[in-house]
XYZ file of C-alpha atoms in Angstrom:
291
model
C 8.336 -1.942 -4.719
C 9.956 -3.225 -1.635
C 9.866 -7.058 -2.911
C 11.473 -9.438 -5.695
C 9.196 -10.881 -7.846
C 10.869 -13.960 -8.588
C 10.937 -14.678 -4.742
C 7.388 -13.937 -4.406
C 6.476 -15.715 -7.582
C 7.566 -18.762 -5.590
C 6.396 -17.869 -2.461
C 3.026 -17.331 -3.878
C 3.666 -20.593 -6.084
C 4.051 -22.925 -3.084
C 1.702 -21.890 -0.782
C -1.555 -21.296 -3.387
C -0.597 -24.291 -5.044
C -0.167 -22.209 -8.703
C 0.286 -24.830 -11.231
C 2.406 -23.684 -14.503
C 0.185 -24.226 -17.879
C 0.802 -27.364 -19.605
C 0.421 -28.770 -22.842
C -3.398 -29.316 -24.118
C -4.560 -26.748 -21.439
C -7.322 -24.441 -23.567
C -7.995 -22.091 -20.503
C -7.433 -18.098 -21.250
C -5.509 -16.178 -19.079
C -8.236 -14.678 -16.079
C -9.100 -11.371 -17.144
C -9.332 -8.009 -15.126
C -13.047 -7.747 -14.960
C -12.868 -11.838 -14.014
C -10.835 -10.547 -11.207
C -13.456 -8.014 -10.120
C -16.029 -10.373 -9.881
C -14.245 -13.392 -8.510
C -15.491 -15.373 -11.422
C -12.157 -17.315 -11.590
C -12.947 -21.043 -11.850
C -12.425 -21.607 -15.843
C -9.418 -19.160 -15.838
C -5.294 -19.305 -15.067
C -4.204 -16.132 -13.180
C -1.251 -14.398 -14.984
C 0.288 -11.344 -15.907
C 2.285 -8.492 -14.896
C 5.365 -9.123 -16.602
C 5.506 -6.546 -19.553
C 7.373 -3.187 -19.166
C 4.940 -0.856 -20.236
C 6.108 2.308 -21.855
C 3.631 4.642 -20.783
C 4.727 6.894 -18.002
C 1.497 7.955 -16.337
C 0.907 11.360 -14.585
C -0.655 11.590 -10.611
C -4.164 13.140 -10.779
C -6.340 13.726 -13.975
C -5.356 11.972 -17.330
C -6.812 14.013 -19.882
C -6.008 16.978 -20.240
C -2.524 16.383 -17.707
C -3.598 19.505 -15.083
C -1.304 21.001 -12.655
C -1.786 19.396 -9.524
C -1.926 22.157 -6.544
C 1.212 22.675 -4.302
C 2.948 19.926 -6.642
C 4.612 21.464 -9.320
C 2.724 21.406 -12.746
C 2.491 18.517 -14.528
C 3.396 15.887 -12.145
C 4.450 12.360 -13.525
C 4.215 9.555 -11.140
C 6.437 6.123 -11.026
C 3.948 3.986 -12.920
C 4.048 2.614 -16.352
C 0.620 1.366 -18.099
C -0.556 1.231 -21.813
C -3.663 3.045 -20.292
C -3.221 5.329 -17.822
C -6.748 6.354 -16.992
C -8.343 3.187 -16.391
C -5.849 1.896 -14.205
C -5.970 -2.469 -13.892
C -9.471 -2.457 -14.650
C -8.614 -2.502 -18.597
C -7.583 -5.415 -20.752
C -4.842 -3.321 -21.772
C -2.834 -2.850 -18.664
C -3.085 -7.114 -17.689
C 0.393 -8.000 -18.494
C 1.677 -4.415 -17.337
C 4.219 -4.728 -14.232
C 1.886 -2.059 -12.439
C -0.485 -4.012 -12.561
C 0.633 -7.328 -11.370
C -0.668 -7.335 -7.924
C -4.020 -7.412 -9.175
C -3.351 -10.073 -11.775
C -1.854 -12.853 -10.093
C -0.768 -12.653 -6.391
C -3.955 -11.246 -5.690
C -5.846 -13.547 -8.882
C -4.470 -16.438 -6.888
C -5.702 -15.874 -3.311
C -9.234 -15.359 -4.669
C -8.831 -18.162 -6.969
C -7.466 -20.928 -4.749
C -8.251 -18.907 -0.882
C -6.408 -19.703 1.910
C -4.870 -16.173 1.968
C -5.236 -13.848 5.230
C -8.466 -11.799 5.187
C -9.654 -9.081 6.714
C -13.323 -10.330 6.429
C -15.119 -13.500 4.986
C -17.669 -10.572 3.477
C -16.743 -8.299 0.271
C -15.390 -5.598 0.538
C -11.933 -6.817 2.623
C -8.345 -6.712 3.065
C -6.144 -9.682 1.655
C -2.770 -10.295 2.750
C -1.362 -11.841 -0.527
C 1.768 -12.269 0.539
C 4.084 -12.055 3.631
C 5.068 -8.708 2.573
C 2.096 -7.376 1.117
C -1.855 -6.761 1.826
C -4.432 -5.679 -0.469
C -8.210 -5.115 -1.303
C -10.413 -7.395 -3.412
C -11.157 -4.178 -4.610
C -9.551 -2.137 -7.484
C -8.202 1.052 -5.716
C -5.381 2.316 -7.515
C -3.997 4.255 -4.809
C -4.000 5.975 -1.228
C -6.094 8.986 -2.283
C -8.810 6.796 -3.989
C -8.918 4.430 -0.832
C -9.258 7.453 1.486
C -11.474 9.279 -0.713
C -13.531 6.959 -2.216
C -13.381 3.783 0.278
C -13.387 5.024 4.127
C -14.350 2.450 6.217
C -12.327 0.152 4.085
C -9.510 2.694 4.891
C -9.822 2.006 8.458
C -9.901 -1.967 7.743
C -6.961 -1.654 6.485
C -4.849 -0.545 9.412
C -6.783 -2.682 11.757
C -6.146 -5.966 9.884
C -1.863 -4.810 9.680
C -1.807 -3.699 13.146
C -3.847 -6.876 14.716
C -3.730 -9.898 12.264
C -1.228 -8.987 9.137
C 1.968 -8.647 11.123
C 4.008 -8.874 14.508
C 4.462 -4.530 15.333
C 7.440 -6.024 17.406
C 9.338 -6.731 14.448
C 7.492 -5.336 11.635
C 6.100 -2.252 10.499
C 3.270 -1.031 8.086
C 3.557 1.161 4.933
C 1.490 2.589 2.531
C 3.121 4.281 0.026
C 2.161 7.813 -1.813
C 0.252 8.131 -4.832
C 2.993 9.927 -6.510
C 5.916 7.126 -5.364
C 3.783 3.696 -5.924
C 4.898 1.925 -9.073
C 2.054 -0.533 -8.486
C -1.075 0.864 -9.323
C -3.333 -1.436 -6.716
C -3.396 -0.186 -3.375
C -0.788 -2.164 -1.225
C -0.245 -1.996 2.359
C 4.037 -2.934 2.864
C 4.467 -5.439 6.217
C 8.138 -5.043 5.972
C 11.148 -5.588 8.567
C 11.019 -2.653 10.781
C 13.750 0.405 10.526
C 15.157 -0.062 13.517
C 16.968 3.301 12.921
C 13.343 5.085 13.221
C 12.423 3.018 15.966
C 14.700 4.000 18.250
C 14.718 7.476 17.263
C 10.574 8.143 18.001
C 11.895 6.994 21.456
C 14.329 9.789 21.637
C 11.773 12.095 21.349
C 10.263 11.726 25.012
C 11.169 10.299 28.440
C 8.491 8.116 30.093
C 5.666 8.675 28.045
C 4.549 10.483 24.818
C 2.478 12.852 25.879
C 3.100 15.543 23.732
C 2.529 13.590 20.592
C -0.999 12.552 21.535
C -2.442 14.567 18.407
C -0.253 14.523 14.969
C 2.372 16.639 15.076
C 5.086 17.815 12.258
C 8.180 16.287 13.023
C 11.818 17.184 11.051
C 12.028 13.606 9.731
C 15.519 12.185 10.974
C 18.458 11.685 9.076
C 18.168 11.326 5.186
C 14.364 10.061 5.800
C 12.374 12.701 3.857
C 11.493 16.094 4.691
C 8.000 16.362 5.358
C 6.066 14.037 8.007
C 3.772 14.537 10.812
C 3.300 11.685 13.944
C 1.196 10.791 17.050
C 1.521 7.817 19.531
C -0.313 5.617 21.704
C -0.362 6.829 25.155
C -0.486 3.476 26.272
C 2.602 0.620 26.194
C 1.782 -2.551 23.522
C -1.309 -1.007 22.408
C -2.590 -0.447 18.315
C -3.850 2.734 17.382
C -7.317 2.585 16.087
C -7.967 2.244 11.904
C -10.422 4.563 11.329
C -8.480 7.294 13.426
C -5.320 6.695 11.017
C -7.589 7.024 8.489
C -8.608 10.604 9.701
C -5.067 11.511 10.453
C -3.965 11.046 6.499
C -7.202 13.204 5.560
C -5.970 15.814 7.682
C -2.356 15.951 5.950
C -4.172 15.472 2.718
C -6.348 18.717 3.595
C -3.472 20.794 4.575
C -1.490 23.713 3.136
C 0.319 23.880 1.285
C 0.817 20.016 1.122
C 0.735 18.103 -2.407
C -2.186 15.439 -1.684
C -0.289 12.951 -4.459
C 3.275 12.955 -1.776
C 0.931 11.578 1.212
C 1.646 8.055 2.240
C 1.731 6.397 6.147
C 3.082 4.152 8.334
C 2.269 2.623 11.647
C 5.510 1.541 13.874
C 6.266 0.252 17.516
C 9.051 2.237 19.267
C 11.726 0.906 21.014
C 9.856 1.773 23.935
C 6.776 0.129 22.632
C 4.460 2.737 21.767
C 3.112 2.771 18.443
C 3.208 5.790 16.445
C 1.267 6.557 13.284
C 3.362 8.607 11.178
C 2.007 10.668 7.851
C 4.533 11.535 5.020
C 3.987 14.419 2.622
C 7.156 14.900 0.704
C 8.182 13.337 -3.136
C 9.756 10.484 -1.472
C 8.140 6.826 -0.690
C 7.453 5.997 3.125
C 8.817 2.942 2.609
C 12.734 3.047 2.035
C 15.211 4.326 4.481
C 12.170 5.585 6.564
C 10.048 3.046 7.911
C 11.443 0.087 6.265
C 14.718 -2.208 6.948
């Protein structure tokens, strides 16, 4: 994860107004199904410390398939005690992959104040300054884009037009092989200037031949696999629900592994925004999109 926990723990701690357990307090730590249901109010969000041991594969648990165009059995970054029911089990509460969903995100439901998407279920939740999520548990990209469309499309909206300044920052979401959080998580991370100015290389006064995606040699030591579009149009976002159809369409593709596909929306140096899909074993996040 792009992030310090300790510096987040505070961050979280000052602005939610998360008061430490004290003596003579009887209330049990708020479990995951608590969570689910925003039935918080006799509860103290915690969790996510614990390094849990078991490495998890991407795709099926049981029996560990071959994934297609992937390599066989494909193990991912996270570590759970139970790797098929994600941070929906009692088990997993105190794992580290799990600890979006058990106290940043615990703590915006339980206290509010946070960024939302929506005042209706289902929404987007920006938890942090660094990081948005869903009130809903979606483990990853291919469950939210699978399983969660519109919500998909929320997503990108909320980043691009409420979550964070595209002058400065940029917006990641991270494969399904490279997370080592298992809650979906949108990064709003200093932009990579290096990739900023380097989309604007690729055209003179407008980009007009990137106004479908197109596969682009990824620049640098930035990954080898990733296909972009742009805005035709200075200062201007780039519609959710049209991202959302761009990652279905790398997802869909041969001979790409679906568990390498992450995205990222950026600004150019010329000020076009680009959304940008990566299908490769590495994160979107570091040294591509990314300070």
């Amino acid at each position: 994860m792009f992030f310090q926990r300790s510096s987040l723990l505070a961050f979280i701690s000052l602005h939610l107004g998360f008061i430490p357990r004290t003596a003579g307090q009887v209330q049990a730590n708020c479990l995951s199904q608590q969570i689910l249901n925003n039935d918080l109010n006799n509860c103290i969000c915690a969790g996510g410390n614990n390094e849990c041991q078991k490495q998890c594969p991407v795709g099926p648990v049981a029996p560990v398939m071959p994934a297609p165009n992937c390599g066989s059995h494909l193990l991912g970054h996270l570590h759970l005690d139970d790797c098929e029911h994600h941070c929906l089990t009692e088990s997993n509460d105190f794992c580290k992959s799990c600890w979006i969903w058990n106290l940043p995100l615990c703590l915006c439901l339980q206290n509010g104040g946070c960024l939302q998407s929506s005042k209706n279920a289902p929404y987007w939740v920006k938890i942090t300054s660094t990081l948005a999520t869903t009130n809903l548990a979606i483990p990853d990209i291919l469950n939210l884009q699978e399983n969660h469309k519109l919500l998909a499309g929320y997503g990108w909206d909320f980043g691009q037009e409420t979550a964070s300044d595209p002058k400065t920052e940029s917006l990641v979401i991270n494969s399904a092989y490279s997370i080592t959080e298992n809650q979906i998580h949108m990064h709003v991370c200093n932009i990579n200037t290096k990739m900023r100015d380097w989309l604007a290389t690729l055209y003179q006064s407008s980009p007009s031949a990137y106004q479908t995606l197109v596969e682009i040699p990824p620049p640098y030591p930035a990954g080898e696999k990733m296909f972009c579009r742009a805005s035709q149009t200075a200062d201007q976002t780039i519609p959710g629900d049209s991202i959302s159809d761009d990652i279905n369409s790398v997802i869909q593709q041969q001979p790409v592994c679906k568990y390498f596909v992450g995205a990222a929306v950026i600004r150019d140096s010329k000020h076009y925004t680009w959304v940008c899909v990566t299908a490769d074993h590495l994160s979107a996040e570091y040294g591509r999109f990314c300070a």
